[in-house]
PDB file of C-alpha atoms and ligand atoms in Angstrom:
ATOM      1  CA  CYS A1407      10.293  -0.934  -4.983  1.00  0.00           C
ATOM      2  CA  ILE A1408       9.058   1.968  -2.961  1.00  0.00           C
ATOM      3  CA  PRO A1409      11.073   3.215   0.235  1.00  0.00           C
ATOM      4  CA  TRP A1410       8.927   3.358   3.270  1.00  0.00           C
ATOM      5  CA  PRO A1411       7.030   4.510   5.304  1.00  0.00           C
ATOM      6  CA  ILE A1412       5.041   6.720   3.245  1.00  0.00           C
ATOM      7  CA  ALA A1413       3.349   9.865   4.493  1.00  0.00           C
ATOM      8  CA  ILE A1414       0.192  11.116   2.866  1.00  0.00           C
ATOM      9  CA  ASP A1415      -1.467  14.601   4.517  1.00  0.00           C
ATOM     10  CA  GLY A1416      -4.087  16.776   3.133  1.00  0.00           C
ATOM     11  CA  PRO A1417      -7.359  18.179   3.924  1.00  0.00           C
ATOM     12  CA  ALA A1418     -10.543  16.427   4.611  1.00  0.00           C
ATOM     13  CA  ALA A1419     -11.835  14.356   1.451  1.00  0.00           C
ATOM     14  CA  SER A1420      -8.736  15.171  -0.477  1.00  0.00           C
ATOM     15  CA  GLY A1421      -8.127  11.259  -1.436  1.00  0.00           C
ATOM     16  CA  LYS A1422      -5.623  10.712   0.796  1.00  0.00           C
ATOM     17  CA  SER A1423      -7.185   6.994   2.164  1.00  0.00           C
ATOM     18  CA  SER A1424      -8.076   6.125  -1.402  1.00  0.00           C
ATOM     19  CA  LEU A1425      -4.514   6.719  -2.786  1.00  0.00           C
ATOM     20  CA  GLY A1426      -3.023   5.225   0.421  1.00  0.00           C
ATOM     21  CA  MET A1427      -5.135   1.969   0.160  1.00  0.00           C
ATOM     22  CA  ALA A1428      -4.485   1.713  -3.570  1.00  0.00           C
ATOM     23  CA  LEU A1429      -0.918   1.882  -2.951  1.00  0.00           C
ATOM     24  CA  ALA A1430      -0.807  -0.541  -0.076  1.00  0.00           C
ATOM     25  CA  ARG A1431      -2.776  -3.081  -2.011  1.00  0.00           C
ATOM     26  CA  ARG A1432      -0.417  -2.747  -5.011  1.00  0.00           C
ATOM     27  CA  PHE A1433       2.859  -3.043  -2.762  1.00  0.00           C
ATOM     28  CA  GLY A1434       1.605  -5.265   0.039  1.00  0.00           C
ATOM     29  CA  TYR A1435       2.210  -2.722   2.659  1.00  0.00           C
ATOM     30  CA  LEU A1436       0.130  -1.614   5.750  1.00  0.00           C
ATOM     31  CA  PHE A1437      -2.188   1.072   5.291  1.00  0.00           C
ATOM     32  CA  LEU A1438      -2.918   3.190   8.512  1.00  0.00           C
ATOM     33  CA  ASP A1439      -5.647   6.016   8.329  1.00  0.00           C
ATOM     34  CA  THR A1440      -4.760   8.203  11.388  1.00  0.00           C
ATOM     35  CA  GLY A1441      -8.097  10.136  11.153  1.00  0.00           C
ATOM     36  CA  LEU A1442      -9.850   6.966  12.398  1.00  0.00           C
ATOM     37  CA  MET A1443      -7.956   6.888  15.425  1.00  0.00           C
ATOM     38  CA  TYR A1444      -9.026  10.472  16.196  1.00  0.00           C
ATOM     39  CA  ARG A1445     -12.602   9.647  15.346  1.00  0.00           C
ATOM     40  CA  ALA A1446     -12.348   6.595  17.748  1.00  0.00           C
ATOM     41  CA  VAL A1447     -11.402   9.132  20.716  1.00  0.00           C
ATOM     42  CA  THR A1448     -14.242  11.284  19.788  1.00  0.00           C
ATOM     43  CA  LEU A1449     -16.780   8.506  19.759  1.00  0.00           C
ATOM     44  CA  ALA A1450     -15.446   7.217  23.023  1.00  0.00           C
ATOM     45  CA  ALA A1451     -15.531  10.874  24.458  1.00  0.00           C
ATOM     46  CA  LEU A1452     -19.097  11.570  23.285  1.00  0.00           C
ATOM     47  CA  GLU A1453     -20.408   8.170  24.653  1.00  0.00           C
ATOM     48  CA  ALA A1454     -18.794   9.036  28.059  1.00  0.00           C
ATOM     49  CA  GLY A1455     -20.119  12.596  27.943  1.00  0.00           C
ATOM     50  CA  VAL A1456     -16.756  14.082  28.165  1.00  0.00           C
ATOM     51  CA  PRO A1457     -16.516  17.194  26.238  1.00  0.00           C
ATOM     52  CA  PRO A1458     -13.249  18.487  24.792  1.00  0.00           C
ATOM     53  CA  GLU A1459     -13.181  21.732  26.859  1.00  0.00           C
ATOM     54  CA  ASP A1460     -13.301  19.393  30.024  1.00  0.00           C
ATOM     55  CA  ALA A1461      -9.901  19.760  31.668  1.00  0.00           C
ATOM     56  CA  ALA A1462      -9.954  15.814  31.928  1.00  0.00           C
ATOM     57  CA  ALA A1463     -10.496  15.240  28.308  1.00  0.00           C
ATOM     58  CA  GLY A1464      -7.058  14.598  27.633  1.00  0.00           C
ATOM     59  CA  GLU A1465      -6.685  12.163  30.635  1.00  0.00           C
ATOM     60  CA  PHE A1466      -9.752  10.399  29.485  1.00  0.00           C
ATOM     61  CA  ALA A1467      -8.249  10.049  25.906  1.00  0.00           C
ATOM     62  CA  ARG A1468      -5.066   8.701  27.237  1.00  0.00           C
ATOM     63  CA  SER A1469      -6.744   6.015  29.234  1.00  0.00           C
ATOM     64  CA  LEU A1470      -8.509   4.779  26.500  1.00  0.00           C
ATOM     65  CA  ASP A1471      -7.501   1.127  25.047  1.00  0.00           C
ATOM     66  CA  ILE A1472      -7.409   2.372  21.328  1.00  0.00           C
ATOM     67  CA  ARG A1473      -6.009  -0.281  18.925  1.00  0.00           C
ATOM     68  CA  ALA A1474      -5.598   0.218  15.113  1.00  0.00           C
ATOM     69  CA  GLU A1475      -5.074  -2.801  13.062  1.00  0.00           C
ATOM     70  CA  ALA A1476      -3.567  -1.506   9.691  1.00  0.00           C
ATOM     71  CA  GLY A1477      -3.667  -3.936   6.927  1.00  0.00           C
ATOM     72  CA  ALA A1478      -4.867  -3.043   3.340  1.00  0.00           C
ATOM     73  CA  GLU A1479      -7.565  -1.054   5.277  1.00  0.00           C
ATOM     74  CA  THR A1480      -7.469   0.128   8.697  1.00  0.00           C
ATOM     75  CA  ARG A1481      -9.731  -1.218  11.554  1.00  0.00           C
ATOM     76  CA  ILE A1482     -10.165   0.602  15.016  1.00  0.00           C
ATOM     77  CA  PHE A1483     -10.761  -1.249  18.401  1.00  0.00           C
ATOM     78  CA  VAL A1484     -11.606   0.803  21.558  1.00  0.00           C
ATOM     79  CA  GLY A1485     -11.511  -1.521  24.695  1.00  0.00           C
ATOM     80  CA  GLY A1486     -11.504  -4.537  22.386  1.00  0.00           C
ATOM     81  CA  ARG A1487     -14.726  -3.593  20.462  1.00  0.00           C
ATOM     82  CA  ASP A1488     -14.312  -2.786  16.698  1.00  0.00           C
ATOM     83  CA  VAL A1489     -15.772   0.456  16.280  1.00  0.00           C
ATOM     84  CA  THR A1490     -14.638   1.261  12.622  1.00  0.00           C
ATOM     85  CA  GLY A1491     -18.333   1.090  11.199  1.00  0.00           C
ATOM     86  CA  ARG A1492     -19.172   4.117  13.678  1.00  0.00           C
ATOM     87  CA  LEU A1493     -16.423   6.304  12.977  1.00  0.00           C
ATOM     88  CA  ARG A1494     -18.209   8.317   9.937  1.00  0.00           C
ATOM     89  CA  GLU A1495     -21.288   9.058  11.936  1.00  0.00           C
ATOM     90  CA  PRO A1496     -22.210  12.743  11.778  1.00  0.00           C
ATOM     91  CA  GLU A1497     -21.980  13.248  15.461  1.00  0.00           C
ATOM     92  CA  VAL A1498     -18.458  12.113  15.374  1.00  0.00           C
ATOM     93  CA  GLU A1499     -17.569  14.183  12.226  1.00  0.00           C
ATOM     94  CA  HIS A1500     -18.890  17.332  13.793  1.00  0.00           C
ATOM     95  CA  HIS A1501     -16.673  17.016  16.842  1.00  0.00           C
ATOM     96  CA  VAL A1502     -13.577  15.424  15.788  1.00  0.00           C
ATOM     97  CA  SER A1503     -11.517  18.264  15.196  1.00  0.00           C
ATOM     98  CA  ALA A1504     -12.159  19.761  18.653  1.00  0.00           C
ATOM     99  CA  TYR A1505     -10.847  16.695  20.215  1.00  0.00           C
ATOM    100  CA  SER A1506      -7.997  16.229  17.955  1.00  0.00           C
ATOM    101  CA  ALA A1507      -6.869  19.855  18.615  1.00  0.00           C
ATOM    102  CA  LEU A1508      -5.959  18.747  22.355  1.00  0.00           C
ATOM    103  CA  PRO A1509      -2.047  18.175  22.448  1.00  0.00           C
ATOM    104  CA  SER A1510      -2.456  15.334  25.176  1.00  0.00           C
ATOM    105  CA  VAL A1511      -4.759  13.343  22.714  1.00  0.00           C
ATOM    106  CA  ARG A1512      -2.285  13.925  19.956  1.00  0.00           C
ATOM    107  CA  ALA A1513       0.582  12.713  21.965  1.00  0.00           C
ATOM    108  CA  ALA A1514      -1.048   9.439  22.682  1.00  0.00           C
ATOM    109  CA  MET A1515      -2.030   9.116  19.126  1.00  0.00           C
ATOM    110  CA  VAL A1516       1.214   9.788  17.647  1.00  0.00           C
ATOM    111  CA  ALA A1517       3.072   7.519  19.871  1.00  0.00           C
ATOM    112  CA  ALA A1518       0.765   4.794  18.810  1.00  0.00           C
ATOM    113  CA  GLN A1519       0.922   5.683  15.096  1.00  0.00           C
ATOM    114  CA  ARG A1520       4.843   5.429  15.159  1.00  0.00           C
ATOM    115  CA  ALA A1521       4.737   2.189  16.601  1.00  0.00           C
ATOM    116  CA  ILE A1522       2.700   0.889  14.010  1.00  0.00           C
ATOM    117  CA  ALA A1523       4.968   2.559  11.266  1.00  0.00           C
ATOM    118  CA  ALA A1524       7.977   0.656  12.691  1.00  0.00           C
ATOM    119  CA  GLN A1525       6.133  -2.638  12.209  1.00  0.00           C
ATOM    120  CA  GLY A1526       7.096  -2.829   8.763  1.00  0.00           C
ATOM    121  CA  PRO A1527       6.467  -1.286   5.166  1.00  0.00           C
ATOM    122  CA  SER A1528       3.708   1.092   5.822  1.00  0.00           C
ATOM    123  CA  ILE A1529       1.666   4.075   4.544  1.00  0.00           C
ATOM    124  CA  LEU A1530       0.203   6.460   6.970  1.00  0.00           C
ATOM    125  CA  ALA A1531      -2.383   9.146   5.923  1.00  0.00           C
ATOM    126  CA  GLY A1532      -3.526  12.086   8.152  1.00  0.00           C
ATOM    127  CA  ARG A1533      -2.643  15.867   8.691  1.00  0.00           C
ATOM    128  CA  ASP A1534       0.778  15.882  10.538  1.00  0.00           C
ATOM    129  CA  ILE A1535       2.253  12.603   9.262  1.00  0.00           C
ATOM    130  CA  GLY A1536       5.005  14.289   7.309  1.00  0.00           C
ATOM    131  CA  THR A1537       5.528  17.114   9.724  1.00  0.00           C
ATOM    132  CA  VAL A1538       5.334  15.440  12.959  1.00  0.00           C
ATOM    133  CA  VAL A1539       4.497  11.665  13.050  1.00  0.00           C
ATOM    134  CA  LEU A1540       7.195  10.674  10.474  1.00  0.00           C
ATOM    135  CA  PRO A1541       9.286  13.913   9.682  1.00  0.00           C
ATOM    136  CA  ASP A1542      12.174  11.548   8.278  1.00  0.00           C
ATOM    137  CA  ALA A1543       9.992   9.646   5.900  1.00  0.00           C
ATOM    138  CA  PRO A1544      11.532   9.369   2.638  1.00  0.00           C
ATOM    139  CA  VAL A1545       8.269   9.849   0.815  1.00  0.00           C
ATOM    140  CA  LYS A1546       5.923  12.726   1.636  1.00  0.00           C
ATOM    141  CA  LEU A1547       2.844  13.384  -0.320  1.00  0.00           C
ATOM    142  CA  PHE A1548       0.440  16.433   0.349  1.00  0.00           C
ATOM    143  CA  LEU A1549      -3.097  16.082  -1.623  1.00  0.00           C
ATOM    144  CA  GLU A1550      -5.086  19.130  -2.178  1.00  0.00           C
ATOM    145  CA  ALA A1551      -8.195  19.632  -4.236  1.00  0.00           C
ATOM    146  CA  SER A1552     -11.036  22.414  -4.651  1.00  0.00           C
ATOM    147  CA  PRO A1553     -13.544  22.660  -1.797  1.00  0.00           C
ATOM    148  CA  GLU A1554     -16.302  21.837  -4.605  1.00  0.00           C
ATOM    149  CA  ALA A1555     -14.356  18.517  -5.714  1.00  0.00           C
ATOM    150  CA  ARG A1556     -14.067  17.386  -2.023  1.00  0.00           C
ATOM    151  CA  ALA A1557     -17.601  18.027  -1.155  1.00  0.00           C
ATOM    152  CA  ALA A1558     -18.815  15.980  -4.313  1.00  0.00           C
ATOM    153  CA  ARG A1559     -16.346  13.404  -3.448  1.00  0.00           C
ATOM    154  CA  ARG A1560     -17.473  13.082   0.205  1.00  0.00           C
ATOM    155  CA  SER A1561     -21.122  13.470  -0.652  1.00  0.00           C
ATOM    156  CA  ARG A1562     -20.575  10.132  -2.991  1.00  0.00           C
ATOM    157  CA  GLN A1563     -18.772   8.263  -0.377  1.00  0.00           C
ATOM    158  CA  ALA A1564     -21.416   9.134   2.319  1.00  0.00           C
ATOM    159  CA  HIS A1565     -24.101   7.568   0.014  1.00  0.00           C
ATOM    160  CA  GLU A1566     -21.827   4.623   0.013  1.00  0.00           C
ATOM    161  CA  TRP A1567     -21.261   4.472   3.724  1.00  0.00           C
ATOM    162  CA  GLY A1568     -25.276   4.504   3.840  1.00  0.00           C
ATOM    163  CA  MET A1569     -25.162   8.157   5.091  1.00  0.00           C
ATOM    164  CA  ALA A1570     -26.708  10.369   2.834  1.00  0.00           C
ATOM    165  CA  GLN A1571     -25.462  14.067   2.565  1.00  0.00           C
ATOM    166  CA  GLU A1572     -25.784  16.425  -0.019  1.00  0.00           C
ATOM    167  CA  ALA A1573     -22.568  18.120  -1.581  1.00  0.00           C
ATOM    168  CA  ALA A1574     -23.535  21.689   0.033  1.00  0.00           C
ATOM    169  CA  GLU A1575     -23.758  20.060   3.421  1.00  0.00           C
ATOM    170  CA  ALA A1576     -20.570  18.196   2.980  1.00  0.00           C
ATOM    171  CA  ARG A1577     -18.961  21.428   1.842  1.00  0.00           C
ATOM    172  CA  ARG A1578     -19.849  23.151   5.089  1.00  0.00           C
ATOM    173  CA  ASP A1579     -18.497  20.378   7.153  1.00  0.00           C
ATOM    174  CA  ILE A1580     -15.283  19.864   5.571  1.00  0.00           C
ATOM    175  CA  GLU A1581     -14.608  23.572   5.319  1.00  0.00           C
ATOM    176  CA  GLN A1582     -15.340  23.863   9.151  1.00  0.00           C
ATOM    177  CA  ARG A1583     -12.886  21.113   9.810  1.00  0.00           C
ATOM    178  CA  ASP A1584     -10.232  22.289   7.615  1.00  0.00           C
ATOM    179  CA  ARG A1585     -10.323  25.685   9.128  1.00  0.00           C
ATOM    180  CA  LEU A1586     -10.148  24.251  12.722  1.00  0.00           C
ATOM    181  CA  ASP A1587      -7.380  21.623  11.443  1.00  0.00           C
ATOM    182  CA  SER A1588      -5.282  24.429   9.969  1.00  0.00           C
ATOM    183  CA  SER A1589      -5.503  27.060  12.599  1.00  0.00           C
ATOM    184  CA  ARG A1590      -4.981  24.648  15.810  1.00  0.00           C
ATOM    185  CA  ALA A1591      -1.718  25.409  17.737  1.00  0.00           C
ATOM    186  CA  ALA A1592      -0.749  21.692  18.007  1.00  0.00           C
ATOM    187  CA  SER A1593       0.315  20.174  14.796  1.00  0.00           C
ATOM    188  CA  PRO A1594      -1.812  22.143  12.428  1.00  0.00           C
ATOM    189  CA  LEU A1595      -2.471  20.910   8.982  1.00  0.00           C
ATOM    190  CA  ARG A1596       0.266  22.062   6.605  1.00  0.00           C
ATOM    191  CA  PRO A1597       2.601  20.474   4.051  1.00  0.00           C
ATOM    192  CA  ALA A1598       5.962  19.471   5.325  1.00  0.00           C
ATOM    193  CA  ALA A1599       8.692  21.545   3.703  1.00  0.00           C
ATOM    194  CA  ASP A1600       9.934  18.474   1.585  1.00  0.00           C
ATOM    195  CA  ALA A1601       6.517  17.195   0.675  1.00  0.00           C
ATOM    196  CA  VAL A1602       5.412  16.913  -2.911  1.00  0.00           C
ATOM    197  CA  VAL A1603       2.059  18.827  -3.460  1.00  0.00           C
ATOM    198  CA  ILE A1604      -0.422  17.038  -5.763  1.00  0.00           C
ATOM    199  CA  ASP A1605      -3.688  18.887  -6.694  1.00  0.00           C
ATOM    200  CA  THR A1606      -6.284  16.461  -7.505  1.00  0.00           C
ATOM    201  CA  THR A1607      -9.227  18.626  -8.251  1.00  0.00           C
ATOM    202  CA  ASP A1608      -9.143  17.416 -12.181  1.00  0.00           C
ATOM    203  CA  LEU A1609      -7.677  14.011 -11.585  1.00  0.00           C
ATOM    204  CA  THR A1610      -9.465  10.641 -11.272  1.00  0.00           C
ATOM    205  CA  LEU A1611      -8.232   8.237  -8.614  1.00  0.00           C
ATOM    206  CA  GLU A1612      -6.470   6.259 -11.214  1.00  0.00           C
ATOM    207  CA  GLU A1613      -4.609   9.328 -12.352  1.00  0.00           C
ATOM    208  CA  VAL A1614      -3.451  10.115  -9.020  1.00  0.00           C
ATOM    209  CA  ILE A1615      -2.119   6.792  -8.316  1.00  0.00           C
ATOM    210  CA  ARG A1616      -0.304   6.895 -11.625  1.00  0.00           C
ATOM    211  CA  PHE A1617       0.959  10.092 -10.818  1.00  0.00           C
ATOM    212  CA  ALA A1618       2.228   8.950  -7.324  1.00  0.00           C
ATOM    213  CA  LEU A1619       3.756   5.942  -8.932  1.00  0.00           C
ATOM    214  CA  GLU A1620       5.742   7.870 -11.499  1.00  0.00           C
ATOM    215  CA  LEU A1621       6.927  10.137  -8.550  1.00  0.00           C
ATOM    216  CA  LEU A1622       7.982   7.072  -6.664  1.00  0.00           C
ATOM    217  CA  GLY A1623       9.881   5.775  -9.908  1.00  0.00           C
ATOM    218  CA  CYS A1624       7.538   2.512  -9.816  1.00  0.00           C
ATOM    219  CA  ASP A1625       5.372   3.001 -12.984  1.00  0.00           C
TER     220      ASP A1625
HETATM  221  O1  C5P B1472      -8.745  11.975   7.692  1.00  0.00           O
HETATM  222  P1  C5P B1472     -10.089  12.244   8.643  1.00  0.00           P
HETATM  223  O2  C5P B1472     -11.074  13.112   7.719  1.00  0.00           O
HETATM  224  O3  C5P B1472     -10.811  11.061   8.597  1.00  0.00           O
HETATM  225  O4  C5P B1472      -9.678  12.822   9.958  1.00  0.00           O
HETATM  226  C1  C5P B1472     -10.713  13.245  10.784  1.00  0.00           C
HETATM  227  C2  C5P B1472     -10.262  14.312  11.784  1.00  0.00           C
HETATM  228  O5  C5P B1472      -9.215  13.951  12.777  1.00  0.00           O
HETATM  229  C3  C5P B1472      -9.627  15.551  11.096  1.00  0.00           C
HETATM  230  O6  C5P B1472     -10.490  16.393  10.637  1.00  0.00           O
HETATM  231  C4  C5P B1472      -8.723  16.044  12.144  1.00  0.00           C
HETATM  232  O7  C5P B1472      -9.172  16.944  13.011  1.00  0.00           O
HETATM  233  C5  C5P B1472      -8.134  14.771  12.676  1.00  0.00           C
HETATM  234  N1  C5P B1472      -6.992  14.293  12.431  1.00  0.00           N
HETATM  235  C6  C5P B1472      -5.802  15.130  12.739  1.00  0.00           C
HETATM  236  N2  C5P B1472      -4.637  14.511  12.601  1.00  0.00           N
HETATM  237  C7  C5P B1472      -4.245  13.333  11.921  1.00  0.00           C
HETATM  238  C8  C5P B1472      -5.464  12.855  11.072  1.00  0.00           C
HETATM  239  C9  C5P B1472      -6.691  13.275  11.372  1.00  0.00           C
HETATM  240  O8  C5P B1472      -5.824  15.976  13.621  1.00  0.00           O
HETATM  241  N3  C5P B1472      -3.123  12.821  11.399  1.00  0.00           N
END
């Protein structure tokens, strides 16, 4: 019953992917976690030894064959190799904001994201979906949560992903990424003027899903 595409933006560990995947499963829509695409560029650049300040970094990123497979979850392939399982590694996490600030990297990713969104009913999660990638999306959600709540969630997720991380360390990481993502010149993290902002600090995932469904008129 819900119109598409649906744009979900917000800072690190605000619950975008959890909500996006839950809605995608419920409605049989495609889900694209665009953060994984920027993580894939970062992984490939680190492996190739191309730092973000290298003048050729944008060209290198554009030359990559990055394919995102949107389904109920997102899988990412670089040159045909499935790298999804490596994209949460600390090395990638620490450098992703520097690579994603490069306009040439963003231009390549945004074009690929729009092409996926045009395939059919879809939900995209990221930082600039409502403002840049899909400014005409009929539904735009912007999730927020306190740094404490986000760090606690990320620390729990990290354990599930087999990468133990204490909440204090998770908080330092996500605050640093939020600072870089919000202050960059190209497509900074911010809610679109017509986005509905949801503070999920005191909400369970179930409550966020219910809130979103009510908002969409589909409860
Ligand atoms: O969503 P996730 O935390 O996995 O995103 C990783 C990083 O990718 C973000 O910190 C941000 O630098 C970048 N990103 C972006 N634009 C998006 C999605 C993610 O710049 N649409």
